[in-house]
Tab-separated table of C-alpha atoms in Angstrom:
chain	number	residue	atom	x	y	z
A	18	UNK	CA	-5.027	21.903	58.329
A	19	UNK	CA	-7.970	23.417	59.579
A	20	UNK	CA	-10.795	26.330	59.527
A	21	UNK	CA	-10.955	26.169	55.560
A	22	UNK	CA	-7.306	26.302	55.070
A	23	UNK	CA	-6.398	25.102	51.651
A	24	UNK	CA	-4.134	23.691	49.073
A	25	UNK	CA	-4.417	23.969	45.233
A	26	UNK	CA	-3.068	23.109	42.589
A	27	UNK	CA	-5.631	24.365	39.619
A	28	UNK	CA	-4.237	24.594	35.851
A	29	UNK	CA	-5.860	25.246	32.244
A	30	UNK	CA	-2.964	23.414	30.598
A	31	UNK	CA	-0.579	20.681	31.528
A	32	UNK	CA	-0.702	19.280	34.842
A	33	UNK	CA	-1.145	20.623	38.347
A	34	UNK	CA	0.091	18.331	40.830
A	35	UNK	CA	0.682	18.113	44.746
A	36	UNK	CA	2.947	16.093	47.086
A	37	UNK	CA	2.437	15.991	50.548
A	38	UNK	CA	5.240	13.640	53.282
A	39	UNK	CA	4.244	14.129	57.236
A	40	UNK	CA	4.306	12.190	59.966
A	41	UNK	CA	0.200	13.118	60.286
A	42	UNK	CA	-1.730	14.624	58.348
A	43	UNK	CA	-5.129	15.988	60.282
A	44	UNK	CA	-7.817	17.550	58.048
A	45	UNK	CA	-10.869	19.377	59.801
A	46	UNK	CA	-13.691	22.151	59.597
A	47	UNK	CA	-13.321	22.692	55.731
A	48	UNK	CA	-10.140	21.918	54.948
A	49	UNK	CA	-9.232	21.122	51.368
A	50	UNK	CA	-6.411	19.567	49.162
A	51	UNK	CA	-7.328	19.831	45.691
A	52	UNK	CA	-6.003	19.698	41.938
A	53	UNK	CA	-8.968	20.622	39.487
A	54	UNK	CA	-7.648	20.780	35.609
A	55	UNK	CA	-9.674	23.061	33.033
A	56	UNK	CA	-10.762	22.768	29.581
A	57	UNK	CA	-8.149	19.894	28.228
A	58	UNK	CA	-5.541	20.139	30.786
A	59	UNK	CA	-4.966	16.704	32.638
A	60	UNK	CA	-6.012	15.687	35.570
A	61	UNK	CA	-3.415	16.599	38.223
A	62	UNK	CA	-1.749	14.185	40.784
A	63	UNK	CA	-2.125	14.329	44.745
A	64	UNK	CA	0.600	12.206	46.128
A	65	UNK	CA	0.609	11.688	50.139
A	66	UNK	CA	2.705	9.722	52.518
A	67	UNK	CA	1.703	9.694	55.660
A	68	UNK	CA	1.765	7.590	59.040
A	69	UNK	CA	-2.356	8.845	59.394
A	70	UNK	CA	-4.808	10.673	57.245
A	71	UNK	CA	-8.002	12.059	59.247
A	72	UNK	CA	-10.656	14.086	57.562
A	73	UNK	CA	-12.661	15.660	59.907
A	74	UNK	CA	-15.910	18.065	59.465
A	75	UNK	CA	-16.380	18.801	55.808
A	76	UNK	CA	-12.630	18.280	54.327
A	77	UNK	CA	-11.630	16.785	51.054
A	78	UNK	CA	-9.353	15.810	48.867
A	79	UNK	CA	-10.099	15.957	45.443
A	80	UNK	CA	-8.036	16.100	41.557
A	81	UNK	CA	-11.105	16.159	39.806
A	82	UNK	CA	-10.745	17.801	35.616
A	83	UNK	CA	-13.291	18.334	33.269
A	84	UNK	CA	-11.623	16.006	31.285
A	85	UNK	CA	-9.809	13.277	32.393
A	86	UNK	CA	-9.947	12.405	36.188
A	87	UNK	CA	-6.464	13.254	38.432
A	88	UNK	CA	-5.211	10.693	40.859
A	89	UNK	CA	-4.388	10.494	44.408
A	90	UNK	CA	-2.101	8.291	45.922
A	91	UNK	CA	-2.114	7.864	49.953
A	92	UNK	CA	0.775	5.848	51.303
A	93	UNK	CA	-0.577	5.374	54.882
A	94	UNK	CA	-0.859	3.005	57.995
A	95	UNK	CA	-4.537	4.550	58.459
A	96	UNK	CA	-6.869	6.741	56.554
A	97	UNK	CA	-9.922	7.552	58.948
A	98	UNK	CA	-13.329	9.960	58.638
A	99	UNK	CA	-13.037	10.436	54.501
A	100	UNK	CA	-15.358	8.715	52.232
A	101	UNK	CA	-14.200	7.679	48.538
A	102	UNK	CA	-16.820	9.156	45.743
A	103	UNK	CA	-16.856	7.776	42.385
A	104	UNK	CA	-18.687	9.628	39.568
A	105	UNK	CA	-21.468	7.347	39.797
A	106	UNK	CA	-21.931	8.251	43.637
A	107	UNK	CA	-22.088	12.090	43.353
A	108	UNK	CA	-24.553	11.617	39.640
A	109	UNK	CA	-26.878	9.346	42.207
A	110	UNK	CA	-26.245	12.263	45.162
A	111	UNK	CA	-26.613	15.495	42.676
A	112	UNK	CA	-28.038	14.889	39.330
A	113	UNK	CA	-26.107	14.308	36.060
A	114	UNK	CA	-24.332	17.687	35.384
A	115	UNK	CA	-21.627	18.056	37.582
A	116	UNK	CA	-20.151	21.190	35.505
A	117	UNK	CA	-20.466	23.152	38.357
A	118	UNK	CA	-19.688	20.730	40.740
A	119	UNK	CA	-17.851	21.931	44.213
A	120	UNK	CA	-16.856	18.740	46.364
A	121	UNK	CA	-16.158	21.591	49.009
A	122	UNK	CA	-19.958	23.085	49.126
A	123	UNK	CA	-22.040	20.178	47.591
A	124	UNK	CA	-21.193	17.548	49.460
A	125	UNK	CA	-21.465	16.711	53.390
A	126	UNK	CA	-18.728	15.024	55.526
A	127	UNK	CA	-15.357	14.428	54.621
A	128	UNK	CA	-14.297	13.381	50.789
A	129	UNK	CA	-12.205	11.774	48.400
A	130	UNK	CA	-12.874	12.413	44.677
A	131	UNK	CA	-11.381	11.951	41.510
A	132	UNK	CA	-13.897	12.179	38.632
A	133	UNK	CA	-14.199	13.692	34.904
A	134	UNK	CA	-16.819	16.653	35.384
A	135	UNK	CA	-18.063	16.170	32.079
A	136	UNK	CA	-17.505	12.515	30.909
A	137	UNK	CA	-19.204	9.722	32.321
A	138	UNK	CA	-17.268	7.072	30.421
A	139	UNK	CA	-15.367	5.166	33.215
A	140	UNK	CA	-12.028	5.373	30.937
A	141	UNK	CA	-12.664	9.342	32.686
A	142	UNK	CA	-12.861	7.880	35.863
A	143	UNK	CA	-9.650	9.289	38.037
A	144	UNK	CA	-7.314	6.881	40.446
A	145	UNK	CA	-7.550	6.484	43.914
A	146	UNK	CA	-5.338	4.316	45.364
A	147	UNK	CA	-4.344	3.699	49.043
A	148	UNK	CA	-1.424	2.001	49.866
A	149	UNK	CA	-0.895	0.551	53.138
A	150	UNK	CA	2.402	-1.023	54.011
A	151	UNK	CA	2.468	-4.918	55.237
A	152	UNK	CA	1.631	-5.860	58.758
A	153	UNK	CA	1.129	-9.042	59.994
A	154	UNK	CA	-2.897	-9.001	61.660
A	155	UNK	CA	-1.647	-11.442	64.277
A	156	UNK	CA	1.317	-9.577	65.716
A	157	UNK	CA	0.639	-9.310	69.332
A	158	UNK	CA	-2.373	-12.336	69.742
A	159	UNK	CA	-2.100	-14.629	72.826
A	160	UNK	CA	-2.676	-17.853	71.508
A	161	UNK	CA	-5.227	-19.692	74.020
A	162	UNK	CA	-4.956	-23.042	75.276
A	163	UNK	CA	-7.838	-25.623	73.076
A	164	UNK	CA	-8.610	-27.986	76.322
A	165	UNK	CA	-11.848	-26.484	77.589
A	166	UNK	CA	-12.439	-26.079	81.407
A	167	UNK	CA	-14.444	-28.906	82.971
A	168	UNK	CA	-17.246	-26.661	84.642
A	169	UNK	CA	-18.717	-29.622	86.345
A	170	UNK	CA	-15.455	-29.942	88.904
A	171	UNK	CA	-15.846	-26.561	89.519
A	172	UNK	CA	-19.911	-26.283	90.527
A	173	UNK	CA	-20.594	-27.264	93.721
A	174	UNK	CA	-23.590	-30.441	93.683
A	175	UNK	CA	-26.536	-29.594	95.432
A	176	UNK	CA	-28.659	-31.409	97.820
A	177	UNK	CA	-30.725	-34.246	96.682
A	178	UNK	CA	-33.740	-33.215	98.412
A	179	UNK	CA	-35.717	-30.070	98.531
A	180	UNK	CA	-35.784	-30.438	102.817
A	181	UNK	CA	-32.083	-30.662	103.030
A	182	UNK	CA	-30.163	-27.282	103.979
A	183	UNK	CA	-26.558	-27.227	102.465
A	184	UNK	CA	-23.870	-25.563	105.473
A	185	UNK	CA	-20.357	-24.036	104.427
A	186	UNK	CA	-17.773	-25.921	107.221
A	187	UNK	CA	-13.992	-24.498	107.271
A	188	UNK	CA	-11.977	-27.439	106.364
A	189	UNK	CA	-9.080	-25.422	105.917
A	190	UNK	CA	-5.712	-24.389	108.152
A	191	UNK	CA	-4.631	-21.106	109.602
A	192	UNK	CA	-6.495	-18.025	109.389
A	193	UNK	CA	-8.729	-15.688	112.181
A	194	UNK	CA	-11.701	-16.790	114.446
A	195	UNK	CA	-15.037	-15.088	114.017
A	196	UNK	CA	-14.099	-13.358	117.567
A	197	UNK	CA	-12.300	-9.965	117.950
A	198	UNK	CA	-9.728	-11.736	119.607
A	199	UNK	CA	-6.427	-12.253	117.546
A	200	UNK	CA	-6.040	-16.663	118.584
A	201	UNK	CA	-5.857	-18.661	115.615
A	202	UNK	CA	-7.460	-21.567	114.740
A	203	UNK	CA	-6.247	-24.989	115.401
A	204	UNK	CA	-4.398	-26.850	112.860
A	205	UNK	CA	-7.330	-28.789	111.839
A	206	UNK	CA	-4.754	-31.109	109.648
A	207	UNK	CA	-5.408	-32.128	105.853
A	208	UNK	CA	-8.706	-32.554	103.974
A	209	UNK	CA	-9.497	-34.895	101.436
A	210	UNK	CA	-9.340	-32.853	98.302
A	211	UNK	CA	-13.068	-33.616	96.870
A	212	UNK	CA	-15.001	-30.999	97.063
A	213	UNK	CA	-12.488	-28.752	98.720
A	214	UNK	CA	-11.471	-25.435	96.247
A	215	UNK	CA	-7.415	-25.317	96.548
A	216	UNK	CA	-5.858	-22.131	97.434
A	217	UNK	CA	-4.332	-20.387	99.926
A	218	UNK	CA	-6.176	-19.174	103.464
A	219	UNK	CA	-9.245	-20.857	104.959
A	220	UNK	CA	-10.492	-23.908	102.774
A	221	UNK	CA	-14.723	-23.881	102.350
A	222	UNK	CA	-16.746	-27.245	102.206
A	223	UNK	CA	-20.252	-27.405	101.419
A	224	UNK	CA	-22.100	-30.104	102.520
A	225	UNK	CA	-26.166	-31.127	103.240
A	226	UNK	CA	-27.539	-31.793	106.340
């Protein structure tokens, strides 16, 4: 839905109400899904299932009544960009008479409302409920190993004295000379393994001179 496209379901007796199953539903630029009830009439119902609800740029969805407050009931994985408004909220945002109150034109961003326009008693107050269907947070985690990495066997010591100079030697087997030429290296045989790093190709040792 998009570019003020709407859906309404507005009623001056009984109850107005919508239902809404999609695999996604995308709201944006002024869309609107709304059930507003007049004079006694009910509150109606807005009932969505959905894999993702997204409100973007000024949509809403609203069952607001000047009597008693609608409901709206989101079965969803996600429900992203909308903000839920109780009464209180838009009385703090717009004053205390909300008899002409437009969620559509007085409010910024994306909304969710279900309010009484003309009772503030919370037993007025609409539903909003989101349901979201159970997942288990960890799916998918790597659990990591608890033994921490000795860093010490891995840092190279330094020299003991500030006049020393520390050297790389190759300690290792196989590999290229420094040359152009394409010789190898001797086999220079087996290190011991202190202070040698283990891998493959030319071993490194540093040592002081």
């Amino acid at each position: 839905m998009s570019d003020r496209a709407a859906l309404r379901a507005d009623t001056v007796a009984g109850q107005g109400d919508i239902a809404i199953e999609t695999p996604l539903l995308v709201m944006r630029d002024g869309a609107a899904i709304t059930t507003r009830a007049f004079g006694m009439a009910q509150g109606g119902n807005i009932d969505i299932t959905a894999t993702n609800v997204v409100g973007l740029r000024d949509s809403n969805i609203t069952a607001n009544a000047e009597q008693q407050g609608g409901a709206i009931f989101l079965q969803a994985s996600g429900v992203f960009g909308f903000v839920r408004r109780s009464r209180a909220d838009i009385v703090k945002l717009l004053g205390e008479d909300l008899s002409q109150f437009n969620p559509e034109t007085d409010l910024a961003g994306s909304n969710i409302t279900a309010i009484s326009l003309s009772n503030p008693s919370p037993q007025f107050e609409g539903i909003v409920e989101l349901n979201t269907p159970d997942a288990d947070p960890t799916a998918g985690l790597v659990v990591l190993p608890r033994q921490t990495l000795d860093v010490e066997n891995l840092v190279a010591t330094g020299c003991d004295r500030r006049d020393q100079q520390g050297a790389f030697r190759n300690v290792g087997r196989g590999g290229l000379p420094r040359g152009t030429g394409t010789a190898a290296w001797p086999d220079l045989g087996d290190r011991p393994a202190v202070g040698r790093v283990q891998g493959q190709g030319p071993q490194l040792r540093w040592s002081c001179r």
